[in-house]
mmCIF file of C-alpha atoms in Angstrom:
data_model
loop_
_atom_site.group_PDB
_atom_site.id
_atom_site.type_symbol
_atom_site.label_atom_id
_atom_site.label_comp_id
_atom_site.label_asym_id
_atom_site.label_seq_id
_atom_site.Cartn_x
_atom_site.Cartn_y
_atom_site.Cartn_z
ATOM 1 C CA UNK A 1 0.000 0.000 0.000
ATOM 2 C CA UNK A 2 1.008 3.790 -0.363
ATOM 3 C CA UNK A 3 3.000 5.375 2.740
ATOM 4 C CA UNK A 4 -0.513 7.090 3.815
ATOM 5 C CA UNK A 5 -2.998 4.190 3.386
ATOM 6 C CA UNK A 6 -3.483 0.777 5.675
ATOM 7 C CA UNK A 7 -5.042 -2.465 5.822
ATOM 8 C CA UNK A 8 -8.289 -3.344 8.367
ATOM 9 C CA UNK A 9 -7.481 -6.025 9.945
ATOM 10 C CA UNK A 10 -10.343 -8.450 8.329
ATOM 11 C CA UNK A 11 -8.644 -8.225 5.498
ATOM 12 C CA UNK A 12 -5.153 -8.576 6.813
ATOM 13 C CA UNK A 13 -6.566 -12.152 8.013
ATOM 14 C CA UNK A 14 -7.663 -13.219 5.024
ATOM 15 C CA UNK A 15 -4.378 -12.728 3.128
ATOM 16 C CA UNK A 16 -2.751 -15.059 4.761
ATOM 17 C CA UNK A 17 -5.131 -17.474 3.796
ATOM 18 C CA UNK A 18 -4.754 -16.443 0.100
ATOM 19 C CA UNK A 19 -0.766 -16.623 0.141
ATOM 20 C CA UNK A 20 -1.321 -20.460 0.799
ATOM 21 C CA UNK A 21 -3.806 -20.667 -2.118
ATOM 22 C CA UNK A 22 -1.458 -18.422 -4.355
ATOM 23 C CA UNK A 23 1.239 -20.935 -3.546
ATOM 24 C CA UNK A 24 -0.539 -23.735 -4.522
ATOM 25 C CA UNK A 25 -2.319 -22.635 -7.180
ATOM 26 C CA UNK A 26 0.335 -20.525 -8.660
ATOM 27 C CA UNK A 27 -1.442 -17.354 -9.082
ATOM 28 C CA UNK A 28 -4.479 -15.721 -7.755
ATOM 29 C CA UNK A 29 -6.390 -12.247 -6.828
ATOM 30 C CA UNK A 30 -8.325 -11.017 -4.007
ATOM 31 C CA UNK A 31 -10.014 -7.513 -2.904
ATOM 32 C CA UNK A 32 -8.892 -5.484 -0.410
ATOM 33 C CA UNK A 33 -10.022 -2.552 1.673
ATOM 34 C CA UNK A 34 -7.240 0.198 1.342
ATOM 35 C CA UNK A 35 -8.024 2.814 3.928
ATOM 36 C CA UNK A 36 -6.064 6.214 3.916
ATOM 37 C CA UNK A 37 -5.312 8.450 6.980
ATOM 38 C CA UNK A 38 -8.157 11.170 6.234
ATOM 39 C CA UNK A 39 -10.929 8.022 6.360
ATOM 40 C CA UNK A 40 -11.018 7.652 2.511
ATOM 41 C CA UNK A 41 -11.692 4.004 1.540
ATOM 42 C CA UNK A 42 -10.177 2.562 -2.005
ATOM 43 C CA UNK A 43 -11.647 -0.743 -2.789
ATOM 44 C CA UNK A 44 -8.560 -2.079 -4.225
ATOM 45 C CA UNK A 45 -7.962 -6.014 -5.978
ATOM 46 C CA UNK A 46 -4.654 -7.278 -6.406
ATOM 47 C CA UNK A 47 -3.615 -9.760 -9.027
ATOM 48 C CA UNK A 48 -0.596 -12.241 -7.079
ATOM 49 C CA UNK A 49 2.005 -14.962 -8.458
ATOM 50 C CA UNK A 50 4.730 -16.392 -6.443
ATOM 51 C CA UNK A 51 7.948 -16.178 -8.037
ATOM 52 C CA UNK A 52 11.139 -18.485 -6.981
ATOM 53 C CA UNK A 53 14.458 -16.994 -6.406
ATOM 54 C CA UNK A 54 16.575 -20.763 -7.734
ATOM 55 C CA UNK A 55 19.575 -19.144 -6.936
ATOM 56 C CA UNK A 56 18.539 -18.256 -3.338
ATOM 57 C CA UNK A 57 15.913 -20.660 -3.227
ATOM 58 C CA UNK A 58 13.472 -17.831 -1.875
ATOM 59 C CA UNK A 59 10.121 -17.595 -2.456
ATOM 60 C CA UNK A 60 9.114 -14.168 -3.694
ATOM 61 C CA UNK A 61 5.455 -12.866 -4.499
ATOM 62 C CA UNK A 62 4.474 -10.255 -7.540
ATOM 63 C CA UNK A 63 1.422 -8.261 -7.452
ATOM 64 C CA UNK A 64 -0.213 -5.879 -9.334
ATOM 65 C CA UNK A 65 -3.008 -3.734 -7.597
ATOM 66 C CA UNK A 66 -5.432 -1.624 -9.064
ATOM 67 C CA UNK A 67 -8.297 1.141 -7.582
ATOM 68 C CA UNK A 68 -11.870 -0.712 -7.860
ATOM 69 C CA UNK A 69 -13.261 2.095 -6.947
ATOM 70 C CA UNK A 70 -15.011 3.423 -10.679
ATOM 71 C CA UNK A 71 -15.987 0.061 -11.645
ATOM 72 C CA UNK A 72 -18.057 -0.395 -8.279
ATOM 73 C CA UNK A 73 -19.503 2.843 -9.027
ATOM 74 C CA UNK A 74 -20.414 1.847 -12.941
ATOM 75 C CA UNK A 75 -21.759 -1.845 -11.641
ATOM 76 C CA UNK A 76 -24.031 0.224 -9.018
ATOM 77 C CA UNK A 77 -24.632 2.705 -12.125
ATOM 78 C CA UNK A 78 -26.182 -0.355 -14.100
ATOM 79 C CA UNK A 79 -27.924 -1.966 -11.108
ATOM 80 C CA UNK A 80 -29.898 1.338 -10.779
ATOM 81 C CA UNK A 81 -30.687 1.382 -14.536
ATOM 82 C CA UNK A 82 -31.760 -2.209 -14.591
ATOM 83 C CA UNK A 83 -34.120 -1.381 -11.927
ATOM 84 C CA UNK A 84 -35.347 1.761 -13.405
ATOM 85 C CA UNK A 85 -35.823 -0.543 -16.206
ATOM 86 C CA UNK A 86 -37.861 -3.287 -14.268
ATOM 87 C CA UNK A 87 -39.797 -0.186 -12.934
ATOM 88 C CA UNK A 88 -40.820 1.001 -16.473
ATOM 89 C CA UNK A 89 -41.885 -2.499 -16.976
ATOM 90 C CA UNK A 90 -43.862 -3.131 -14.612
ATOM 91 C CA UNK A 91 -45.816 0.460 -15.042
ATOM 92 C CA UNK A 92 -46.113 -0.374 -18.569
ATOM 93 C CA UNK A 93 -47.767 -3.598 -17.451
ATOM 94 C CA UNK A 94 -49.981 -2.286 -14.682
ATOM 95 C CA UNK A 95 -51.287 1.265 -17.103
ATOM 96 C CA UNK A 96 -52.049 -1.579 -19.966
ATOM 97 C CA UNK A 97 -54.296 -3.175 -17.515
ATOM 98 C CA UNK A 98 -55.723 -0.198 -15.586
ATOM 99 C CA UNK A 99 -56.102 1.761 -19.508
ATOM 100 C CA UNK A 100 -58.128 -1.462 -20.210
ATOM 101 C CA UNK A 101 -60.455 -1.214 -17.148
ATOM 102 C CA UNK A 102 -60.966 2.665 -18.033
ATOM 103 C CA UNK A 103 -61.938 1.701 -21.613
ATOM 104 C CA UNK A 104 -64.830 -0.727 -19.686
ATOM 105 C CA UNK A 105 -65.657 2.034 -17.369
ATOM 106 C CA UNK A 106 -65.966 5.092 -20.050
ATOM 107 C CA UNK A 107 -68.151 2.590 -22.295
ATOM 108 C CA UNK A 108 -70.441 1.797 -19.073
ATOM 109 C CA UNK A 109 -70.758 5.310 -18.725
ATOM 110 C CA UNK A 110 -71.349 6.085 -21.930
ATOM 111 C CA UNK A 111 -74.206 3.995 -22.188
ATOM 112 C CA UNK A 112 -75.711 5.525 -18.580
ATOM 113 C CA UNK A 113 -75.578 8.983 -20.391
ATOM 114 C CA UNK A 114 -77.614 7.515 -23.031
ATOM 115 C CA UNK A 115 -80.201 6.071 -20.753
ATOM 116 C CA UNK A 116 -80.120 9.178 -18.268
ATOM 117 C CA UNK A 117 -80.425 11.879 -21.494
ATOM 118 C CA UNK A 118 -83.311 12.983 -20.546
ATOM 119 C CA UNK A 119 -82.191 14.099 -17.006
ATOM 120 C CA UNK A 120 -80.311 16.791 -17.066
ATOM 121 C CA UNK A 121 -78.392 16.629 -13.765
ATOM 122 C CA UNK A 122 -78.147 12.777 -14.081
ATOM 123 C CA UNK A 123 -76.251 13.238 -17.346
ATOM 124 C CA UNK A 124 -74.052 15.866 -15.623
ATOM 125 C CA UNK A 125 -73.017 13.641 -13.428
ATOM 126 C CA UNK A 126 -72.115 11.019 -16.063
ATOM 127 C CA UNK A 127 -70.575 13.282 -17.937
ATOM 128 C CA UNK A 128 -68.221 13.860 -14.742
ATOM 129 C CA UNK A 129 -67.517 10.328 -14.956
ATOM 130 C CA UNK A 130 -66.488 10.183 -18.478
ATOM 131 C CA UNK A 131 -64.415 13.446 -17.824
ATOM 132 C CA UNK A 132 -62.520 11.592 -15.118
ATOM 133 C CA UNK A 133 -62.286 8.336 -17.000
ATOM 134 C CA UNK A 134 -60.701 10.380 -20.336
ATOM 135 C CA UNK A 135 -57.953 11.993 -17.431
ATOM 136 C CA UNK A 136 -57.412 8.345 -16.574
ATOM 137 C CA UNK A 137 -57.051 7.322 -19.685
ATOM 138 C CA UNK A 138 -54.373 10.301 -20.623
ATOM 139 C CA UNK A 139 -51.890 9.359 -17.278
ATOM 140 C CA UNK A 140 -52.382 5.520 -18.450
ATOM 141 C CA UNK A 141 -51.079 6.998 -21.729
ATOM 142 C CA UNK A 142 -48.126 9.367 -20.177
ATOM 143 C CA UNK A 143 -47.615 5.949 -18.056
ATOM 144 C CA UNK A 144 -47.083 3.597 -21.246
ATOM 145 C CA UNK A 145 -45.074 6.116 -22.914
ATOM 146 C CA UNK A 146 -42.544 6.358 -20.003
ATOM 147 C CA UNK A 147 -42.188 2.356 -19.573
ATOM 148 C CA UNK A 148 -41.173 2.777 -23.805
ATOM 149 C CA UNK A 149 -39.323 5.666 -23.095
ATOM 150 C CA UNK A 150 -41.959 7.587 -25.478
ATOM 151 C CA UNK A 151 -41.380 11.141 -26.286
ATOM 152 C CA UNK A 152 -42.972 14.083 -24.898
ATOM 153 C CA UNK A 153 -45.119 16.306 -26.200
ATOM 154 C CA UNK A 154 -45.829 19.674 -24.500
ATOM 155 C CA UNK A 155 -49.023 21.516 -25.109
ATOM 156 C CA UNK A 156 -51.079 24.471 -23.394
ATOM 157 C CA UNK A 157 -53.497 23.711 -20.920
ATOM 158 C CA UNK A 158 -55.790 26.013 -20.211
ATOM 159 C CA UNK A 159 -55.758 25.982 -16.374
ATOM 160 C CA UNK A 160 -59.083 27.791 -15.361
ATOM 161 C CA UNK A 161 -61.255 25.188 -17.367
ATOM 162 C CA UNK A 162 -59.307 22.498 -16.040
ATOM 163 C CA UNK A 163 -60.027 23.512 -12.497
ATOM 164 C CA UNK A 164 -63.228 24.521 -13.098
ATOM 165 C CA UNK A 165 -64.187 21.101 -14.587
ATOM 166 C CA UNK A 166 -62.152 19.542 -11.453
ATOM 167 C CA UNK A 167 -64.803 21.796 -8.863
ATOM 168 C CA UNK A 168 -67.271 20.158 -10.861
ATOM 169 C CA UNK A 169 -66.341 16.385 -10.147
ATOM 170 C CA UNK A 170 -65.850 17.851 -6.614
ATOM 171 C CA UNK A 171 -69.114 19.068 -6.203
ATOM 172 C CA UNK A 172 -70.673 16.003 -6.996
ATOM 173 C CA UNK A 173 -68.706 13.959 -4.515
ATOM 174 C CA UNK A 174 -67.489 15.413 -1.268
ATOM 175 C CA UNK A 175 -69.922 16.401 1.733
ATOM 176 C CA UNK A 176 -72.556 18.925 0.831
ATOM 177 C CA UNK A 177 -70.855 21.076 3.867
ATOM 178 C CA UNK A 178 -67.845 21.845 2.577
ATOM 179 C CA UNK A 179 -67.617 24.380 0.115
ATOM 180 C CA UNK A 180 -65.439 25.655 -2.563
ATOM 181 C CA UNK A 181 -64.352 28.730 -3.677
ATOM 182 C CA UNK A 182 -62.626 29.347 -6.994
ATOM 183 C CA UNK A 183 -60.370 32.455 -7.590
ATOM 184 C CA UNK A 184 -58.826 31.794 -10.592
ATOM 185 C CA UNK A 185 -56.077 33.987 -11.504
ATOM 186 C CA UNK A 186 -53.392 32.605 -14.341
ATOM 187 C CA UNK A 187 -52.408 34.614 -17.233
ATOM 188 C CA UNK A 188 -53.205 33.249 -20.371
#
């Protein structure tokens, strides 16, 4: 190790362990724990072979060390990307499913608006339920396109309707006591 950088003491077992092996075997590698004064740790691996001295007949060991410390950080890298992956998968799978429950729900309703057209606030609330089911359907959609890695498309919303139509749903569904007041202010 450098002049400013030690062993722990786990590891410092092992190695003696690993000589044997390296003797027998005639070459071998093992990962280390290289710890420097200011706390740093370098996760270092060392590649070993014995070499014999025949003049001497000592026994003398080459190694070759080398910081582990980026490739640890690239395997975590792909771990986290794999996941992200699996993640994207299984949202894919789950707004497939839940965008073919909405279809079943907005055709139900549907039909109820049909049946109800001749009441006026029965319809209203219908079309409250297809109004939902549509904003369903559009974050199953933003949902699919993220788990294929879709592009983006940015468009203007006009904010006052959509809150307006939100109050709407709202007034249909919470506890008569509460009320709502709208102050709608964005610039257009």
């Amino acid at each position: 190790p450098a002049p400013d950088t030690y062993y722990n003491q786990q590891d410092l077992k092992l190695t003696s362990a690993f000589m044997e092996q390296v003797i027998k075997t005639g070459k071998g590698s093992i990962e280390l724990e290289l710890i420097c004064k200011d706390g740093r740790k370098i996760p270092t691996e060392y590649y070993v072979a014995p070499i014999t001295d025949e003049e001497n007949d000592k026994l003398y060991f080459v190694s070759v060390g080398r910081d582990m410390s980026e490739r640890i950080a690239m395997e975590e890298r792909l771990r986290q990307s794999e996941k992200m992956q699996a993640v994207g998968q299984l949202a894919g799978g789950i707004a497939h499913d839940f965008n073919n429950q909405i279809g079943g729900i907005l055709g139900y309703a549907d039909l109820l608006r049909e049946k109800l057209i001749h009441d006026s606030e029965l319809v209203a609330l219908a079309d409250n339920i297809i109004l939902a089911t549509t904003r369903a359907s559009d974050l199953t959609s933003q949902l699919l396109a993220f788990a294929r890695k879709g592009k983006y498309v940015a468009i203007a919303v006009d904010l006052h309707q959509l809150i307006r139509e939100t109050v709407g749903v709202l007034h249909h569904t919470i506890d008569k006591r509460i009320t709502i007041k709208e102050h709608l202010d964005a610039p257009n």
